Short mmCIF file of C-alpha atoms in Angstrom, two decimals:
data_model
loop_
_atom_site.label_atom_id
_atom_site.label_comp_id
_atom_site.label_asym_id
_atom_site.label_seq_id
_atom_site.Cartn_x
_atom_site.Cartn_y
_atom_site.Cartn_z
CA MET Q 150 111.73 97.98 127.34
CA THR Q 151 108.74 97.17 129.52
CA GLU Q 152 107.28 93.70 130.10
CA GLU Q 153 103.87 92.43 131.07
CA HIS Q 154 102.09 89.11 130.94
CA VAL Q 155 98.93 88.41 128.93
CA ASN Q 156 97.43 84.92 129.24
CA ASN Q 157 100.74 83.76 130.75
CA THR Q 158 102.64 84.96 127.66
CA GLU Q 159 105.43 87.43 128.24
CA VAL Q 160 104.85 90.59 126.21
CA ARG Q 161 107.54 93.21 125.75
CA SER Q 162 106.70 96.61 124.39
CA LEU Q 163 107.90 97.24 120.89
CA PRO Q 164 110.79 99.61 120.29
CA ARG Q 165 109.52 103.06 119.42
CA ILE Q 166 110.33 105.30 116.49
CA GLY Q 167 113.63 107.01 117.24
CA ASP Q 168 114.88 104.21 119.52
CA ALA Q 169 118.08 102.32 118.87
CA ALA Q 170 117.03 99.09 117.13
CA PRO Q 171 117.40 96.16 119.57
CA GLN Q 172 120.51 94.16 118.68
CA PHE Q 173 120.32 90.43 118.02
CA GLU Q 174 122.18 87.47 116.57
CA ALA Q 175 120.01 85.01 114.71
CA VAL Q 176 120.12 81.87 112.58
CA THR Q 177 118.96 82.73 109.06
CA THR Q 178 118.74 81.16 105.64
CA HIS Q 179 122.00 83.01 104.90
CA GLY Q 180 123.80 81.76 108.02
CA ASN Q 181 124.19 83.45 111.40
CA LEU Q 182 123.57 87.17 111.15
CA LYS Q 183 123.80 90.01 113.63
CA LEU Q 184 121.85 93.22 113.22
CA GLU Q 185 125.16 95.07 113.50
CA ASP Q 186 126.26 93.37 110.25
CA TYR Q 187 123.89 95.83 108.53
CA LYS Q 188 125.47 99.01 109.92
CA GLY Q 189 125.81 101.44 107.03
CA SER Q 190 122.77 100.03 105.24
CA TRP Q 191 119.07 100.57 105.85
CA VAL Q 192 117.11 97.45 106.80
CA VAL Q 193 113.47 96.50 106.34
CA LEU Q 194 112.99 93.89 109.08
CA PHE Q 195 109.65 92.19 108.64
CA SER Q 196 107.88 89.27 110.28
CA HIS Q 197 105.32 86.88 108.88
CA PRO Q 198 103.09 84.42 110.74
CA ALA Q 199 104.15 81.10 109.20
CA ASP Q 200 105.85 79.38 106.28
CA PHE Q 201 103.73 77.51 103.74
CA THR Q 202 100.71 79.78 104.19
CA PRO Q 203 99.00 81.59 101.30
CA VAL Q 204 99.04 85.24 102.39
CA CYS Q 205 102.67 84.98 103.51
CA THR Q 206 103.59 83.41 100.17
CA THR Q 207 102.10 86.37 98.29
CA GLU Q 208 103.97 88.72 100.61
CA PHE Q 209 107.30 86.96 100.11
CA ILE Q 210 106.92 87.21 96.35
CA GLY Q 211 105.98 90.87 96.81
CA PHE Q 212 109.01 91.61 99.00
CA GLN Q 213 111.30 89.89 96.50
CA ASN Q 214 109.74 91.98 93.72
CA ILE Q 215 110.72 95.23 95.46
CA SER Q 216 114.13 94.02 96.66
CA ALA Q 217 116.05 95.43 93.67
CA ASP Q 218 114.42 98.85 94.14
CA LEU Q 219 115.25 98.71 97.85
CA LYS Q 220 118.88 97.80 97.12
CA GLU Q 221 119.13 100.96 94.99
CA LEU Q 222 118.13 102.79 98.17
CA ASN Q 223 120.93 101.03 100.11
CA THR Q 224 118.24 99.01 101.88
CA GLU Q 225 118.28 95.29 102.67
CA LEU Q 226 115.32 93.02 103.42
CA LEU Q 227 115.39 90.68 106.43
CA GLY Q 228 112.43 88.36 107.04
CA LEU Q 229 111.45 86.51 110.21
CA SER Q 230 108.99 83.94 111.47
CA VAL Q 231 108.70 81.46 114.32
CA ASP Q 232 109.68 78.52 112.10
CA SER Q 233 112.76 76.33 111.76
CA ILE Q 234 115.57 76.93 109.29
CA SER Q 235 114.63 73.70 107.49
CA SER Q 236 111.07 74.95 107.08
CA HIS Q 237 112.32 78.27 105.70
CA ILE Q 238 114.62 76.54 103.22
CA ALA Q 239 111.86 74.17 102.08
CA TRP Q 240 109.39 77.04 101.71
CA VAL Q 241 111.65 79.35 99.68
CA ARG Q 242 112.49 76.39 97.43
CA ASN Q 243 108.77 75.67 97.09
CA ILE Q 244 108.06 79.30 96.16
CA GLU Q 245 110.68 79.15 93.42
CA GLU Q 246 109.30 75.85 92.10
CA ASN Q 247 105.63 76.88 92.17
CA PHE Q 248 105.75 80.60 91.51
CA GLY Q 249 109.06 81.10 89.71
CA THR Q 250 110.35 83.64 92.23
CA LYS Q 251 113.75 83.09 93.87
CA ILE Q 252 113.75 84.52 97.38
CA GLU Q 253 117.16 86.17 97.78
CA PHE Q 254 116.86 87.91 101.13
CA PRO Q 255 117.68 86.16 104.45
CA VAL Q 256 114.91 84.83 106.68
CA ILE Q 257 115.40 84.50 110.45
CA ALA Q 258 114.38 81.19 112.04
CA ASP Q 259 113.13 82.59 115.35
CA LEU Q 260 112.02 79.40 117.08
CA SER Q 261 113.05 80.82 120.46
CA MET Q 262 111.05 84.01 119.70
CA ASP Q 263 114.06 85.97 120.92
CA VAL Q 264 113.98 88.51 118.09
CA SER Q 265 110.19 88.64 117.72
CA LYS Q 266 109.78 89.38 121.43
CA LYS Q 267 112.49 92.05 121.36
CA TYR Q 268 110.59 93.78 118.56
CA GLY Q 269 107.08 93.23 119.96
CA MET Q 270 106.07 91.15 116.96
CA ILE Q 271 104.00 88.67 118.98
CA MET Q 272 100.40 89.71 119.59
CA PRO Q 273 99.26 87.17 122.22
CA ASN Q 274 95.58 88.02 121.92
CA GLU Q 275 95.77 87.28 118.20
CA SER Q 276 98.26 84.39 118.32
CA SER Q 277 100.85 83.47 120.94
CA THR Q 278 102.72 81.12 118.61
CA GLU Q 279 103.03 83.23 115.47
CA ALA Q 280 104.46 86.64 114.70
CA SER Q 281 102.11 89.27 113.33
CA ARG Q 282 102.86 91.09 110.09
CA ALA Q 283 105.28 93.70 111.44
CA VAL Q 284 107.63 95.94 109.47
CA PHE Q 285 110.49 97.85 111.08
CA VAL Q 286 112.40 100.30 108.92
CA ILE Q 287 115.85 100.71 110.46
CA ASP Q 288 118.27 103.32 109.15
CA GLU Q 289 122.01 103.07 108.48
CA LYS Q 290 122.76 104.14 112.06
CA GLN Q 291 120.51 101.34 113.36
CA VAL Q 292 117.75 103.64 114.59
CA VAL Q 293 114.10 102.57 114.22
CA ARG Q 294 112.57 105.03 111.74
CA SER Q 295 109.13 103.59 111.09
CA ILE Q 296 106.88 100.75 112.24
CA ILE Q 297 103.94 99.15 110.42
CA TYR Q 298 101.67 96.44 111.82
CA TYR Q 299 99.13 94.34 109.95
CA PRO Q 300 97.02 91.48 111.35
CA LEU Q 301 97.28 87.85 110.29
CA SER Q 302 94.42 88.18 107.82
CA THR Q 303 95.74 91.06 105.72
CA GLY Q 304 98.74 91.12 103.40
CA ARG Q 305 100.91 94.23 103.29
CA ASN Q 306 101.26 96.75 100.47
CA MET Q 307 104.75 96.55 98.97
CA ASP Q 308 104.45 99.84 97.08
CA GLU Q 309 103.79 101.59 100.38
CA ILE Q 310 106.85 100.04 102.03
CA LEU Q 311 109.01 101.17 99.12
CA ARG Q 312 107.41 104.63 99.17
CA LEU Q 313 108.01 104.84 102.92
CA VAL Q 314 111.74 104.15 102.60
CA LYS Q 315 112.03 106.71 99.79
CA ALA Q 316 110.13 109.29 101.85
CA LEU Q 317 112.29 108.74 104.94
CA GLN Q 318 115.50 109.04 102.95
CA THR Q 319 114.21 112.13 101.12
CA ALA Q 320 113.32 113.74 104.45
CA ASP Q 321 116.83 113.03 105.75
CA GLU Q 322 118.61 114.25 102.65
CA HIS Q 323 116.69 117.49 102.12
CA GLN Q 324 115.40 118.34 105.64
CA VAL Q 325 111.80 118.35 104.43
CA ALA Q 326 108.60 116.40 105.10
CA THR Q 327 106.38 114.61 102.63
CA PRO Q 328 102.62 115.10 102.27
CA ALA Q 329 99.90 112.46 102.08
CA ASP Q 330 100.27 110.09 99.13
CA TRP Q 331 103.58 111.71 98.17
CA GLN Q 332 105.51 110.05 95.39
CA PRO Q 333 109.14 110.73 94.38
CA GLY Q 334 109.31 113.72 92.02
CA GLU Q 335 106.39 115.51 93.64
CA LYS Q 336 106.62 118.67 95.73
CA VAL Q 337 107.67 118.30 99.37
CA ILE Q 338 106.61 120.11 102.52
CA VAL Q 339 108.88 122.84 103.90
CA PRO Q 340 109.09 122.70 107.71
CA PRO Q 341 106.83 125.41 109.23
CA ALA Q 342 108.42 128.75 110.09
CA ALA Q 343 109.29 129.01 113.77
CA THR Q 344 109.15 132.80 114.06
CA GLN Q 345 106.95 135.65 112.84
CA GLU Q 346 109.88 137.03 110.88
CA GLY Q 347 110.47 133.63 109.34
CA ALA Q 348 106.81 133.40 108.37
CA GLU Q 349 106.98 136.76 106.56
CA GLU Q 350 110.11 135.74 104.72
CA ARG Q 351 108.57 132.43 103.75
CA MET Q 352 105.49 134.01 102.19
CA ASN Q 353 107.76 136.16 99.98
CA ASN Q 354 110.02 133.31 98.88
CA LYS Q 355 109.40 132.70 95.17
CA ASP Q 356 110.82 129.17 95.41
CA TYR Q 357 108.00 128.17 97.74
CA GLU Q 358 104.37 127.48 96.90
CA CYS Q 359 102.62 128.69 100.06
CA VAL Q 360 98.94 128.54 100.99
CA ASP Q 361 99.77 130.12 104.33
CA PHE Q 362 102.88 130.53 106.46
CA TYR Q 363 102.57 127.03 107.92
CA PHE Q 364 101.76 125.28 104.63
CA CYS Q 365 104.46 125.65 102.01
CA LYS Q 366 105.68 123.22 99.39
CA ARG Q 367 108.66 123.27 97.09
CA ASP Q 368 110.32 121.22 94.40
CA LEU Q 369 113.43 119.31 95.29
CA MET B 84 120.67 74.21 114.49
CA ALA B 85 120.90 70.94 112.60
CA CYS B 86 122.09 67.86 114.50
CA VAL B 87 125.15 67.50 112.27
CA THR B 88 126.90 70.47 110.74
CA ASP B 89 130.48 70.92 109.66
CA PRO B 90 131.57 74.45 110.53
CA LYS B 91 134.35 74.13 107.96
CA ASP B 92 131.95 73.30 105.13
CA LEU B 93 132.39 76.32 102.85
CA THR B 94 129.54 77.86 100.89
CA PRO B 95 130.13 79.30 97.41
CA THR B 96 129.84 82.76 98.99
CA ALA B 97 132.54 81.96 101.56
CA LYS B 98 134.83 80.63 98.82
CA LYS B 99 134.25 83.79 96.76
CA LEU B 100 135.18 85.89 99.76
CA LEU B 101 138.30 83.83 100.50
CA LYS B 102 139.45 84.15 96.88
CA ALA B 103 139.12 87.92 97.18
CA ILE B 104 141.58 87.99 100.08
CA LYS B 105 143.93 85.27 98.85
CA ASP B 106 146.74 87.51 97.65
CA LYS B 107 146.23 90.74 99.52
CA ALA B 108 144.71 91.82 102.84
CA LEU B 109 141.62 93.95 102.25
CA THR B 110 139.23 96.04 104.32
CA VAL B 111 135.53 95.17 104.49
CA ASP B 112 134.68 97.94 102.03
CA GLU B 113 137.36 96.74 99.62
CA ILE B 114 136.01 93.19 99.84
CA VAL B 115 132.48 94.45 99.13
CA ARG B 116 133.71 96.28 96.04
CA LYS B 117 135.80 93.35 94.83
CA THR B 118 133.16 90.65 95.35
CA THR B 119 129.98 92.74 94.83
CA LEU B 120 128.54 90.87 97.82
CA PRO B 121 126.22 92.79 100.17
CA LEU B 122 127.94 94.43 103.14
CA PHE B 123 126.06 92.31 105.70
CA ILE B 124 127.02 89.10 103.91
CA VAL B 125 130.70 90.08 103.91
CA ARG B 126 130.65 90.96 107.61
CA SER B 127 128.81 87.80 108.69
CA ASN B 128 130.98 85.52 106.56
CA LEU B 129 134.20 87.12 107.78
CA ARG B 130 133.08 86.59 111.38
CA HIS B 131 132.45 82.91 110.71
CA LEU B 132 135.68 82.42 108.75
CA ILE B 133 137.72 84.02 111.54
CA GLU B 134 136.01 81.73 114.09
CA VAL B 135 136.98 78.61 112.15
CA GLY B 136 140.52 79.88 111.59
CA PHE B 137 140.34 80.47 107.83
CA VAL B 138 140.86 84.22 107.95
CA ASN B 139 143.27 86.41 109.89
CA GLN B 140 142.37 89.95 110.86
CA ASN B 141 145.02 92.62 111.23
CA ASP B 142 143.59 95.98 112.27
CA GLU B 143 140.90 96.71 109.67
CA LYS B 144 142.21 94.28 107.04
CA TYR B 145 141.47 90.62 106.37
CA LEU B 146 143.67 87.96 104.74
CA ILE B 147 143.11 84.26 104.08
CA HIS B 148 144.94 81.88 106.45
CA PRO B 149 147.56 79.83 104.54
CA GLN B 150 145.87 76.57 105.61
CA ALA B 151 142.60 77.63 103.93
CA VAL B 152 144.13 78.28 100.51
CA SER B 153 143.71 74.65 99.47
CA LEU B 154 139.96 74.81 100.19
CA ILE B 155 139.12 77.35 97.50
#
């Protein structure tokens, strides 16, 4: 992990796709949690700028709305912001009172910015006191599988986060890739042939729908 | 961290977990199945309950400490 300083704020580079997810222990709305507590489950670790703000409130309701679908994918949600545990508790209670949505996933109170700096969630040239809207998809072996970043002004798309987890798990399970805008149930991409012989064989495979040797799809 | 916290103040989740291991030592996976609690919740609660002396660990299995039985 590299470090630099921007406007006197320490900036660490974010973990990259394929890296081991940085380990941490953090105070959360569900008590002290370690990342290693999630071994065996996938995790969607996401940060938000601040409690009691409108875009973040819509996002929290959105994350809660997809939490049951994520659980069916053996995936847990874990939120984070640079706020206190009391603020988190007050905010999730406020969301339930005002919007009728009970937030069931844990939220990290990262006042020390320990976790947010480990994951490169602070964008000092946007805000040095708030986390950006980051999403880290971490698999059951605690490897970072995907990273999404949105700025403070723009709420995230929950359907895309759910689709992303499904696509990653489908790729793992069937050794395939997924095309643009793929949805579960649609055809998947067969990895390109690596040899001339393999390309010939591929074009004659009736189970594949090939445009050319490098572009073949199939049903799962 | 709050200025006053009682580490032995048990949450409903902790009590549910302790009840699951009151009569028989169980593995983490067995506790998950018995309580239907998420895996990460079981692991984090067990860690805390061992720290405060309410749970004993023997190899891969967990059992309530006799002194904690009266708390559930």
